[in-house]
Amino acid sequence: MATFTVLAVVMVVGALGVVLLRQPVHAALALVGTLLALAVTYVTLEAHFLAAIQVIVYAGAIMVLFLFVLMLLNVQRSIGPQRSLPGLRWAAYATAVVLATAVALVAFWDGRPAPDPAVVSLHLQGGSAAGIADVLFGELLLAFHLVGVLLLTGVVGAVALVQRHDGSAHGAPKAGGPLPAPEGPVGSGRGRKRGALAGGRRS
Amino acid sequence: MTGAWSDPVAWAALAPLFALAGALLVGLFGRRWPEPLPGVVASLAIAAAFVVAAVAAVGLLGRDAGVALTLWPFLPVAGLDVSVGVVVDPLAATFLLIITGVGLLIHVYSIDYMRDDDGNARYFALLNLFVASMLVLVLADSLVLLFVGWEGVGVCSYLLIGFWYRQRANADAGRKAFIVNRIGDAGFLLASFLVAATFGTLTIADANAQAGSFAFGAGVLTAIGLLFLLAAAGKSAQLPLHVWLPDAMAGPTPVSALIHAATMVTAGVYLVARLSPLYAQAPAASAAVAWVGALTALIAAVAALAQTDIKRILAYSTVSQLGFMFAAVGAGAYAAAVFHVFTHAFFKGLLFLAAGSVIHALHGEQDVRRMGGLGRRMRLTGSSALVGTLAIAGVPLLSGFFSKEAILGGVWNSTLVEDYGSRLLFALLLVTAGLTAFYMFRWYHRVFCGESRLARDVAAKVHESPGTMTAPLVVLAALAAVAGYLGLPAFAFPNWIKSWLAPSLASVGALHPPLWVEWLLVAASVVAAAAGLAAGWWIYERGRGALAERVGGGVMGRFARDGLGFDAAYRAGAVSTAEGLAAGLAVADRDLLDRGIAAGVTTASWLGRAVAAWQSGFVRLYALATLIGLTALAVVVAALGGRA
Amino acid sequence: MTVPTEAYVALSAALFAIGAMGVLIRRSAILVFLSVELMLNAGNLALVAYARHWAGFDALAGLSGQTVVFIVLAVAAAEVAVGLGILVAIFRDRSSTDVDALSGVRL
């Protein structure tokens, strides 16, 4: 319980950081914190494999990507308070609060019997890779293949996005650039962003 | 049906068809025809109708009953079977002859009168259409068909009064006639409903037959009679619905002669005569008819004294003479009333045509104060006008004398209205007869005698009218002179017209006072006529009209000239109310409706703009909308206790 | 004492709501994207929590839930890649990532 509370606090603080911090890089880092805390939570929920994957993929690859782009685009500190749509802030706050409350209430009023931890352990076996593999290549095989297609699509899309009108995927005078980012773990694909390095050039 | 058509009397049913054919031909094609052709075609159509009518009348001579012919079914409703049919009996035949005969003369007269008028073809088409409607009215065997003719003559009257519609005043006069007529028409409809409800039929003959089985003076019969009186008063210009006839003089003079003297206005008399069995059973209604007639006669005569327009004098005179007819039918002297319709058509038609001849010669002058001495320059017109004047005044041995005498005698001896003041009615009519002689003398004298008061340029051009205009005058003058011999005073002489009409009319018992009383009545009417003529001669011939000028210029004179306040009363009462209502509604329309609709438009566009704000293109707004939707869903699920 | 499933769900809801707030409030497109990732993870948390819950009653349910999370992770990664690619492309075009300025979607 204590673990949970600590983790919960960290996560919420991190989330608020994402939303409220001025500097974009700070916001990204706050999210990283949240994600790591989330990974630990997965461990307490007997999903060890997922926890590992969460750290490697989300915190390790996706967030890195974010930071790359943030720095590349040189996003300055967030433009000040909104000048347009003045009521939006408060509408957002209010709606969010109501939403969270409603969902939480629904959960609490659901009133289902709590699971037996022993049985849970038996079935989950700690959420090991073997168990997940069984399901992934068994029951959810179709979903697995579809995800593969999706990733392929993602790759193709990313490549297409860096194309410029003359068909060349490379920046003209400044050929070369940073080495292509290493391939991520299974399931993660990334497009090359060399065109973005030239900056300012029309795609 | 085929068997009936072999009877020449039945051919009278073709008369309206001839007139209708004429109307269609001239109406559709007459515009392109050269000048006298429309008039000639129209006259031929009426001539054909006249021939058929004459044949039918002759055919009826030996018989004691008319011919009833059902043509085709019209309204086969349960409990009320109405079909289109005609009745050709002596009453119908009499009216048929008047309508087609006088109509033919007036058509011929119009050929020259309406020459060079832009609407020549339209005029003759309408005139034919009018004759067709009037014939339908007279031949109808049911109230439904009669109403068709009734409305038809009303419409044609409106169109012909406002014939020269480019002048606002003429169109207004037409409208006034139509609206006042409409009031009467409402009475007609209500009465028809009552007849249908009471007798279970709308066929006149059937209704009449059943009338006898009701109690004498039954309430429902009286109600029907009063409602039909309203209708007749509207059509025949009796009090209080007489106001349209003087204004109707705005139409061409031949129209005034035909419609507003000889035919349409007699439709009210025809209606009451047709329903005489019903009226004979309802003395209260008959008395109302008689009193309306007598009062109208007197008041119109007073108004006629003060008029200065050559046609308006004759218009009020017509109203007055119609009053005589109404008094007669009210008193139960139905044959006398129809006889007066007969003679009145001749002399009044004659007088109007003579007036038209004068107007034509003076190129549009109609004020008698600017006429005078025309008898020397227009001999034919003048002498026929003289015959007409003497006839209407009731000078013995001319037609008017006999018919007026029949009416006066009928009223005095009436049993139907004996308890409703028949003697007083007689007195009123006698006075009116005197006044009639007086104002007609004035009319004749102002126009044809004495010094000329013509405007100089007009005086130079005065000439007698062409042959097609004077020939009808002569014919009518002859008829006005001799037609009276058809109806010699019944108490002492053979009265042919009374026996001719007997099968068509209810017979009401009359008093039979001793012979000397009857002769006294005759003498009284002669004295009244003489007194009127003498007074006229004294004031106008001897006194050069000085006394009349003084009286005419005074308050009473102006009051009389303005129709004794009736028009003013109507204007203040009905017309102002209607105009006020219309103005109020216009304001309401503008302020309430227009603003209301504008407000609706504003609201709609405000709503539109409010909604359009959500379509701003701001992505975050869309995202907010999505989130709100999701939240709402969550709240609903929560509200349902967690289980959807 | 085991932490009840409802607590995790409540936490997930909170994170989701905060992420939604972020989507609406932030003006830079990248930060909006960041908030979206937060929301995605909140969903994952809920899934994992329920996976554990149902594992107590059903043999396959728990592992299936976790596998689904796995797949969601994969999808999220692909989505981020392509999404950032789009953002970069837009930035090249307009030199700005202001969401309000980018609002050209008119229906």
mmCIF file with all atom_site columns, C-alpha atoms in Angstrom, chain A residues 4 11-12 15 18-21 27-28 31 35 38 41-42 44-47 49-50 53-54 58 62-63 65-66 69-70 73 78-79 82-84 88-89 92-93 96 99-100 103 107-108 113 115 117 119-120 123-124 127 135-136 139-140 143 147 150-151 154 161-162 189 193 196 201-203, chain C residues 1-3 6-11 13-18 21-22 24-28 30-31 33-35 37-38 40-41 44-45 48-49 52-60 62-64 66-71 73-78 80-82 84-86 88 91-93 98 100:
data_model
loop_
_atom_site.group_PDB
_atom_site.id
_atom_site.type_symbol
_atom_site.label_atom_id
_atom_site.label_alt_id
_atom_site.label_comp_id
_atom_site.label_asym_id
_atom_site.label_entity_id
_atom_site.label_seq_id
_atom_site.pdbx_PDB_ins_code
_atom_site.Cartn_x
_atom_site.Cartn_y
_atom_site.Cartn_z
_atom_site.occupancy
_atom_site.B_iso_or_equiv
_atom_site.pdbx_formal_charge
_atom_site.auth_seq_id
_atom_site.auth_comp_id
_atom_site.auth_asym_id
_atom_site.auth_atom_id
_atom_site.pdbx_PDB_model_num
ATOM 1   C CA . PHE A 1 4   ? 1.410   2.221   -4.224  1.00 0.00 ? 4   PHE A CA 1
ATOM 2   C CA . MET A 1 11  ? 3.137   9.638   -11.248 1.00 0.00 ? 11  MET A CA 1
ATOM 3   C CA . VAL A 1 12  ? 0.675   12.415  -10.579 1.00 0.00 ? 12  VAL A CA 1
ATOM 4   C CA . ALA A 1 15  ? 1.879   14.197  -15.040 1.00 0.00 ? 15  ALA A CA 1
ATOM 5   C CA . VAL A 1 18  ? 4.084   17.487  -18.222 1.00 0.00 ? 18  VAL A CA 1
ATOM 6   C CA . VAL A 1 19  ? 1.061   19.711  -18.366 1.00 0.00 ? 19  VAL A CA 1
ATOM 7   C CA . LEU A 1 20  ? 2.276   22.692  -16.461 1.00 0.00 ? 20  LEU A CA 1
ATOM 8   C CA . LEU A 1 21  ? 6.025   23.055  -16.879 1.00 0.00 ? 21  LEU A CA 1
ATOM 9   C CA . ALA A 1 27  ? 7.994   18.590  -19.479 1.00 0.00 ? 27  ALA A CA 1
ATOM 10  C CA . ALA A 1 28  ? 9.465   15.723  -21.451 1.00 0.00 ? 28  ALA A CA 1
ATOM 11  C CA . LEU A 1 31  ? 7.008   12.427  -18.462 1.00 0.00 ? 31  LEU A CA 1
ATOM 12  C CA . LEU A 1 35  ? 6.859   6.443   -17.179 1.00 0.00 ? 35  LEU A CA 1
ATOM 13  C CA . LEU A 1 38  ? 4.663   3.411   -14.122 1.00 0.00 ? 38  LEU A CA 1
ATOM 14  C CA . THR A 1 41  ? 3.858   -0.098  -10.814 1.00 0.00 ? 41  THR A CA 1
ATOM 15  C CA . TYR A 1 42  ? 3.684   -2.765  -13.436 1.00 0.00 ? 42  TYR A CA 1
ATOM 16  C CA . THR A 1 44  ? 3.782   -4.565  -8.348  1.00 0.00 ? 44  THR A CA 1
ATOM 17  C CA . LEU A 1 45  ? 0.985   -5.703  -10.616 1.00 0.00 ? 45  LEU A CA 1
ATOM 18  C CA . GLU A 1 46  ? 2.880   -8.833  -11.533 1.00 0.00 ? 46  GLU A CA 1
ATOM 19  C CA . ALA A 1 47  ? 3.656   -7.740  -15.069 1.00 0.00 ? 47  ALA A CA 1
ATOM 20  C CA . PHE A 1 49  ? 7.948   -8.373  -18.732 1.00 0.00 ? 49  PHE A CA 1
ATOM 21  C CA . LEU A 1 50  ? 5.792   -5.382  -19.415 1.00 0.00 ? 50  LEU A CA 1
ATOM 22  C CA . ILE A 1 53  ? 9.389   -3.336  -22.112 1.00 0.00 ? 53  ILE A CA 1
ATOM 23  C CA . GLN A 1 54  ? 7.954   -0.097  -20.746 1.00 0.00 ? 54  GLN A CA 1
ATOM 24  C CA . TYR A 1 58  ? 8.733   3.982   -23.883 1.00 0.00 ? 58  TYR A CA 1
ATOM 25  C CA . ILE A 1 62  ? 10.036  6.996   -27.542 1.00 0.00 ? 62  ILE A CA 1
ATOM 26  C CA . MET A 1 63  ? 11.005  9.655   -25.113 1.00 0.00 ? 63  MET A CA 1
ATOM 27  C CA . LEU A 1 65  ? 12.780  10.471  -29.928 1.00 0.00 ? 65  LEU A CA 1
ATOM 28  C CA . PHE A 1 66  ? 10.756  13.196  -28.389 1.00 0.00 ? 66  PHE A CA 1
ATOM 29  C CA . VAL A 1 69  ? 12.735  16.395  -32.010 1.00 0.00 ? 69  VAL A CA 1
ATOM 30  C CA . LEU A 1 70  ? 12.367  18.942  -29.261 1.00 0.00 ? 70  LEU A CA 1
ATOM 31  C CA . LEU A 1 73  ? 12.992  22.068  -33.574 1.00 0.00 ? 73  LEU A CA 1
ATOM 32  C CA . SER A 1 78  ? 5.878   27.811  -24.414 1.00 0.00 ? 78  SER A CA 1
ATOM 33  C CA . ILE A 1 79  ? 4.171   30.858  -25.705 1.00 0.00 ? 79  ILE A CA 1
ATOM 34  C CA . GLN A 1 82  ? -3.493  32.037  -24.329 1.00 0.00 ? 82  GLN A CA 1
ATOM 35  C CA . ARG A 1 83  ? -4.779  35.095  -25.980 1.00 0.00 ? 83  ARG A CA 1
ATOM 36  C CA . SER A 1 84  ? -7.422  33.334  -27.865 1.00 0.00 ? 84  SER A CA 1
ATOM 37  C CA . LEU A 1 88  ? -10.696 27.191  -22.586 1.00 0.00 ? 88  LEU A CA 1
ATOM 38  C CA . ARG A 1 89  ? -8.443  26.818  -19.562 1.00 0.00 ? 89  ARG A CA 1
ATOM 39  C CA . ALA A 1 92  ? -10.453 22.098  -19.510 1.00 0.00 ? 92  ALA A CA 1
ATOM 40  C CA . TYR A 1 93  ? -9.820  22.049  -15.769 1.00 0.00 ? 93  TYR A CA 1
ATOM 41  C CA . ALA A 1 96  ? -10.930 16.967  -16.464 1.00 0.00 ? 96  ALA A CA 1
ATOM 42  C CA . LEU A 1 99  ? -14.104 13.125  -15.840 1.00 0.00 ? 99  LEU A CA 1
ATOM 43  C CA . ALA A 1 100 ? -11.649 11.728  -13.337 1.00 0.00 ? 100 ALA A CA 1
ATOM 44  C CA . VAL A 1 103 ? -14.579 7.305   -13.787 1.00 0.00 ? 103 VAL A CA 1
ATOM 45  C CA . ALA A 1 107 ? -14.836 1.952   -10.604 1.00 0.00 ? 107 ALA A CA 1
ATOM 46  C CA . PHE A 1 108 ? -15.583 2.087   -6.911  1.00 0.00 ? 108 PHE A CA 1
ATOM 47  C CA . PRO A 1 113 ? -15.076 -9.244  -5.401  1.00 0.00 ? 113 PRO A CA 1
ATOM 48  C CA . PRO A 1 115 ? -9.158  -11.541 -6.616  1.00 0.00 ? 115 PRO A CA 1
ATOM 49  C CA . PRO A 1 117 ? -3.538  -13.243 -4.824  1.00 0.00 ? 117 PRO A CA 1
ATOM 50  C CA . VAL A 1 119 ? -4.689  -17.586 -7.852  1.00 0.00 ? 119 VAL A CA 1
ATOM 51  C CA . VAL A 1 120 ? -3.418  -14.475 -9.530  1.00 0.00 ? 120 VAL A CA 1
ATOM 52  C CA . HIS A 1 123 ? -2.235  -17.593 -13.548 1.00 0.00 ? 123 HIS A CA 1
ATOM 53  C CA . LEU A 1 124 ? 0.035   -14.748 -14.247 1.00 0.00 ? 124 LEU A CA 1
ATOM 54  C CA . GLY A 1 127 ? 3.796   -11.918 -16.264 1.00 0.00 ? 127 GLY A CA 1
ATOM 55  C CA . VAL A 1 135 ? -0.810  -15.594 -25.798 1.00 0.00 ? 135 VAL A CA 1
ATOM 56  C CA . LEU A 1 136 ? 0.839   -13.438 -28.413 1.00 0.00 ? 136 LEU A CA 1
ATOM 57  C CA . GLU A 1 139 ? -4.700  -16.408 -29.111 1.00 0.00 ? 139 GLU A CA 1
ATOM 58  C CA . LEU A 1 140 ? -3.672  -12.981 -30.391 1.00 0.00 ? 140 LEU A CA 1
ATOM 59  C CA . ALA A 1 143 ? -3.321  -8.989  -33.723 1.00 0.00 ? 143 ALA A CA 1
ATOM 60  C CA . VAL A 1 147 ? 0.783   -4.857  -35.579 1.00 0.00 ? 147 VAL A CA 1
ATOM 61  C CA . LEU A 1 150 ? 1.173   -1.351  -38.811 1.00 0.00 ? 150 LEU A CA 1
ATOM 62  C CA . LEU A 1 151 ? 4.812   -0.971  -38.042 1.00 0.00 ? 151 LEU A CA 1
ATOM 63  C CA . GLY A 1 154 ? 4.765   3.452   -39.927 1.00 0.00 ? 154 GLY A CA 1
ATOM 64  C CA . LEU A 1 161 ? 7.408   12.258  -44.824 1.00 0.00 ? 161 LEU A CA 1
ATOM 65  C CA . VAL A 1 162 ? 11.030  13.147  -45.259 1.00 0.00 ? 162 VAL A CA 1
ATOM 66  C CA . GLY A 1 189 ? 10.355  1.248   -36.120 1.00 0.00 ? 189 GLY A CA 1
ATOM 67  C CA . LYS A 1 193 ? 14.845  12.210  -40.010 1.00 0.00 ? 193 LYS A CA 1
ATOM 68  C CA . ALA A 1 196 ? 14.767  17.557  -40.683 1.00 0.00 ? 196 ALA A CA 1
ATOM 69  C CA . ARG A 1 201 ? 14.072  23.581  -46.069 1.00 0.00 ? 201 ARG A CA 1
ATOM 70  C CA . ARG A 1 202 ? 10.797  22.836  -47.624 1.00 0.00 ? 202 ARG A CA 1
ATOM 71  C CA . SER A 1 203 ? 9.887   19.204  -47.824 1.00 0.00 ? 203 SER A CA 1
ATOM 72  C CA . MET C 2 1   ? -2.683  -6.201  1.872   1.00 0.00 ? 1   MET C CA 1
ATOM 73  C CA . THR C 2 2   ? -3.227  -6.103  -1.792  1.00 0.00 ? 2   THR C CA 1
ATOM 74  C CA . VAL C 2 3   ? -3.970  -2.773  -3.245  1.00 0.00 ? 3   VAL C CA 1
ATOM 75  C CA . GLU C 2 6   ? -10.175 0.347   -7.916  1.00 0.00 ? 6   GLU C CA 1
ATOM 76  C CA . ALA C 2 7   ? -7.285  2.369   -6.643  1.00 0.00 ? 7   ALA C CA 1
ATOM 77  C CA . TYR C 2 8   ? -5.297  1.708   -9.756  1.00 0.00 ? 8   TYR C CA 1
ATOM 78  C CA . VAL C 2 9   ? -8.261  2.625   -11.874 1.00 0.00 ? 9   VAL C CA 1
ATOM 79  C CA . ALA C 2 10  ? -8.712  5.846   -9.992  1.00 0.00 ? 10  ALA C CA 1
ATOM 80  C CA . LEU C 2 11  ? -5.089  6.656   -10.517 1.00 0.00 ? 11  LEU C CA 1
ATOM 81  C CA . ALA C 2 13  ? -8.381  8.113   -14.434 1.00 0.00 ? 13  ALA C CA 1
ATOM 82  C CA . ALA C 2 14  ? -6.493  10.903  -12.806 1.00 0.00 ? 14  ALA C CA 1
ATOM 83  C CA . LEU C 2 15  ? -3.571  10.541  -15.159 1.00 0.00 ? 15  LEU C CA 1
ATOM 84  C CA . PHE C 2 16  ? -5.894  10.413  -18.106 1.00 0.00 ? 16  PHE C CA 1
ATOM 85  C CA . ALA C 2 17  ? -7.670  13.551  -17.009 1.00 0.00 ? 17  ALA C CA 1
ATOM 86  C CA . ILE C 2 18  ? -4.431  15.360  -16.501 1.00 0.00 ? 18  ILE C CA 1
ATOM 87  C CA . MET C 2 21  ? -6.055  18.837  -19.710 1.00 0.00 ? 21  MET C CA 1
ATOM 88  C CA . GLY C 2 22  ? -2.635  19.017  -21.212 1.00 0.00 ? 22  GLY C CA 1
ATOM 89  C CA . LEU C 2 24  ? -6.275  21.353  -24.327 1.00 0.00 ? 24  LEU C CA 1
ATOM 90  C CA . ILE C 2 25  ? -3.991  23.729  -22.561 1.00 0.00 ? 25  ILE C CA 1
ATOM 91  C CA . ARG C 2 26  ? -0.689  23.358  -24.322 1.00 0.00 ? 26  ARG C CA 1
ATOM 92  C CA . ARG C 2 27  ? -0.051  25.460  -27.348 1.00 0.00 ? 27  ARG C CA 1
ATOM 93  C CA . SER C 2 28  ? 2.909   23.748  -28.820 1.00 0.00 ? 28  SER C CA 1
ATOM 94  C CA . ILE C 2 30  ? 4.819   18.642  -29.488 1.00 0.00 ? 30  ILE C CA 1
ATOM 95  C CA . LEU C 2 31  ? 3.693   19.200  -25.971 1.00 0.00 ? 31  LEU C CA 1
ATOM 96  C CA . PHE C 2 33  ? 1.628   15.080  -28.314 1.00 0.00 ? 33  PHE C CA 1
ATOM 97  C CA . LEU C 2 34  ? 3.402   14.511  -25.047 1.00 0.00 ? 34  LEU C CA 1
ATOM 98  C CA . SER C 2 35  ? 0.122   14.793  -23.230 1.00 0.00 ? 35  SER C CA 1
ATOM 99  C CA . GLU C 2 37  ? 1.341   9.845   -24.635 1.00 0.00 ? 37  GLU C CA 1
ATOM 100 C CA . LEU C 2 38  ? 0.466   10.394  -21.022 1.00 0.00 ? 38  LEU C CA 1
ATOM 101 C CA . LEU C 2 40  ? -2.074  6.412   -23.545 1.00 0.00 ? 40  LEU C CA 1
ATOM 102 C CA . ASN C 2 41  ? -0.059  5.254   -20.608 1.00 0.00 ? 41  ASN C CA 1
ATOM 103 C CA . ASN C 2 44  ? -2.194  0.963   -20.193 1.00 0.00 ? 44  ASN C CA 1
ATOM 104 C CA . LEU C 2 45  ? -2.164  1.177   -16.430 1.00 0.00 ? 45  LEU C CA 1
ATOM 105 C CA . VAL C 2 48  ? -2.691  -4.003  -16.482 1.00 0.00 ? 48  VAL C CA 1
ATOM 106 C CA . ALA C 2 49  ? -4.604  -3.489  -13.259 1.00 0.00 ? 49  ALA C CA 1
ATOM 107 C CA . ARG C 2 52  ? -4.337  -8.762  -12.632 1.00 0.00 ? 52  ARG C CA 1
ATOM 108 C CA . HIS C 2 53  ? -7.885  -8.573  -11.326 1.00 0.00 ? 53  HIS C CA 1
ATOM 109 C CA . TRP C 2 54  ? -9.303  -10.991 -13.815 1.00 0.00 ? 54  TRP C CA 1
ATOM 110 C CA . ALA C 2 55  ? -6.378  -13.292 -13.521 1.00 0.00 ? 55  ALA C CA 1
ATOM 111 C CA . GLY C 2 56  ? -7.912  -14.234 -10.220 1.00 0.00 ? 56  GLY C CA 1
ATOM 112 C CA . PHE C 2 57  ? -10.892 -15.739 -11.924 1.00 0.00 ? 57  PHE C CA 1
ATOM 113 C CA . ASP C 2 58  ? -9.860  -16.795 -15.333 1.00 0.00 ? 58  ASP C CA 1
ATOM 114 C CA . ALA C 2 59  ? -6.840  -18.704 -16.592 1.00 0.00 ? 59  ALA C CA 1
ATOM 115 C CA . LEU C 2 60  ? -6.259  -16.799 -19.764 1.00 0.00 ? 60  LEU C CA 1
ATOM 116 C CA . GLY C 2 62  ? -4.642  -11.954 -17.110 1.00 0.00 ? 62  GLY C CA 1
ATOM 117 C CA . LEU C 2 63  ? -2.036  -12.787 -19.672 1.00 0.00 ? 63  LEU C CA 1
ATOM 118 C CA . SER C 2 64  ? -4.303  -11.685 -22.464 1.00 0.00 ? 64  SER C CA 1
ATOM 119 C CA . GLN C 2 66  ? -0.930  -7.904  -20.581 1.00 0.00 ? 66  GLN C CA 1
ATOM 120 C CA . THR C 2 67  ? -0.439  -8.941  -24.145 1.00 0.00 ? 67  THR C CA 1
ATOM 121 C CA . VAL C 2 68  ? -2.880  -6.302  -25.212 1.00 0.00 ? 68  VAL C CA 1
ATOM 122 C CA . VAL C 2 69  ? -0.831  -3.745  -23.357 1.00 0.00 ? 69  VAL C CA 1
ATOM 123 C CA . PHE C 2 70  ? 2.176   -5.001  -25.193 1.00 0.00 ? 70  PHE C CA 1
ATOM 124 C CA . ILE C 2 71  ? 0.467   -4.431  -28.480 1.00 0.00 ? 71  ILE C CA 1
ATOM 125 C CA . LEU C 2 73  ? 2.912   -0.158  -26.666 1.00 0.00 ? 73  LEU C CA 1
ATOM 126 C CA . ALA C 2 74  ? 3.912   -1.174  -30.138 1.00 0.00 ? 74  ALA C CA 1
ATOM 127 C CA . VAL C 2 75  ? 1.178   0.890   -31.667 1.00 0.00 ? 75  VAL C CA 1
ATOM 128 C CA . ALA C 2 76  ? 2.099   3.870   -29.543 1.00 0.00 ? 76  ALA C CA 1
ATOM 129 C CA . ALA C 2 77  ? 5.648   3.676   -30.753 1.00 0.00 ? 77  ALA C CA 1
ATOM 130 C CA . ALA C 2 78  ? 4.626   3.616   -34.381 1.00 0.00 ? 78  ALA C CA 1
ATOM 131 C CA . VAL C 2 80  ? 4.880   8.590   -32.171 1.00 0.00 ? 80  VAL C CA 1
ATOM 132 C CA . ALA C 2 81  ? 7.261   8.015   -35.020 1.00 0.00 ? 81  ALA C CA 1
ATOM 133 C CA . VAL C 2 82  ? 4.857   8.986   -37.685 1.00 0.00 ? 82  VAL C CA 1
ATOM 134 C CA . LEU C 2 84  ? 6.673   13.437  -34.966 1.00 0.00 ? 84  LEU C CA 1
ATOM 135 C CA . GLY C 2 85  ? 7.480   13.060  -38.617 1.00 0.00 ? 85  GLY C CA 1
ATOM 136 C CA . ILE C 2 86  ? 4.365   14.983  -39.457 1.00 0.00 ? 86  ILE C CA 1
ATOM 137 C CA . VAL C 2 88  ? 8.611   18.110  -38.304 1.00 0.00 ? 88  VAL C CA 1
ATOM 138 C CA . PHE C 2 91  ? 7.465   22.898  -38.815 1.00 0.00 ? 91  PHE C CA 1
ATOM 139 C CA . ARG C 2 92  ? 9.606   22.946  -41.920 1.00 0.00 ? 92  ARG C CA 1
ATOM 140 C CA . ASP C 2 93  ? 6.691   24.476  -43.731 1.00 0.00 ? 93  ASP C CA 1
ATOM 141 C CA . ASP C 2 98  ? 1.540   26.844  -32.442 1.00 0.00 ? 98  ASP C CA 1
ATOM 142 C CA . ASP C 2 100 ? -3.869  27.736  -32.843 1.00 0.00 ? 100 ASP C CA 1
#
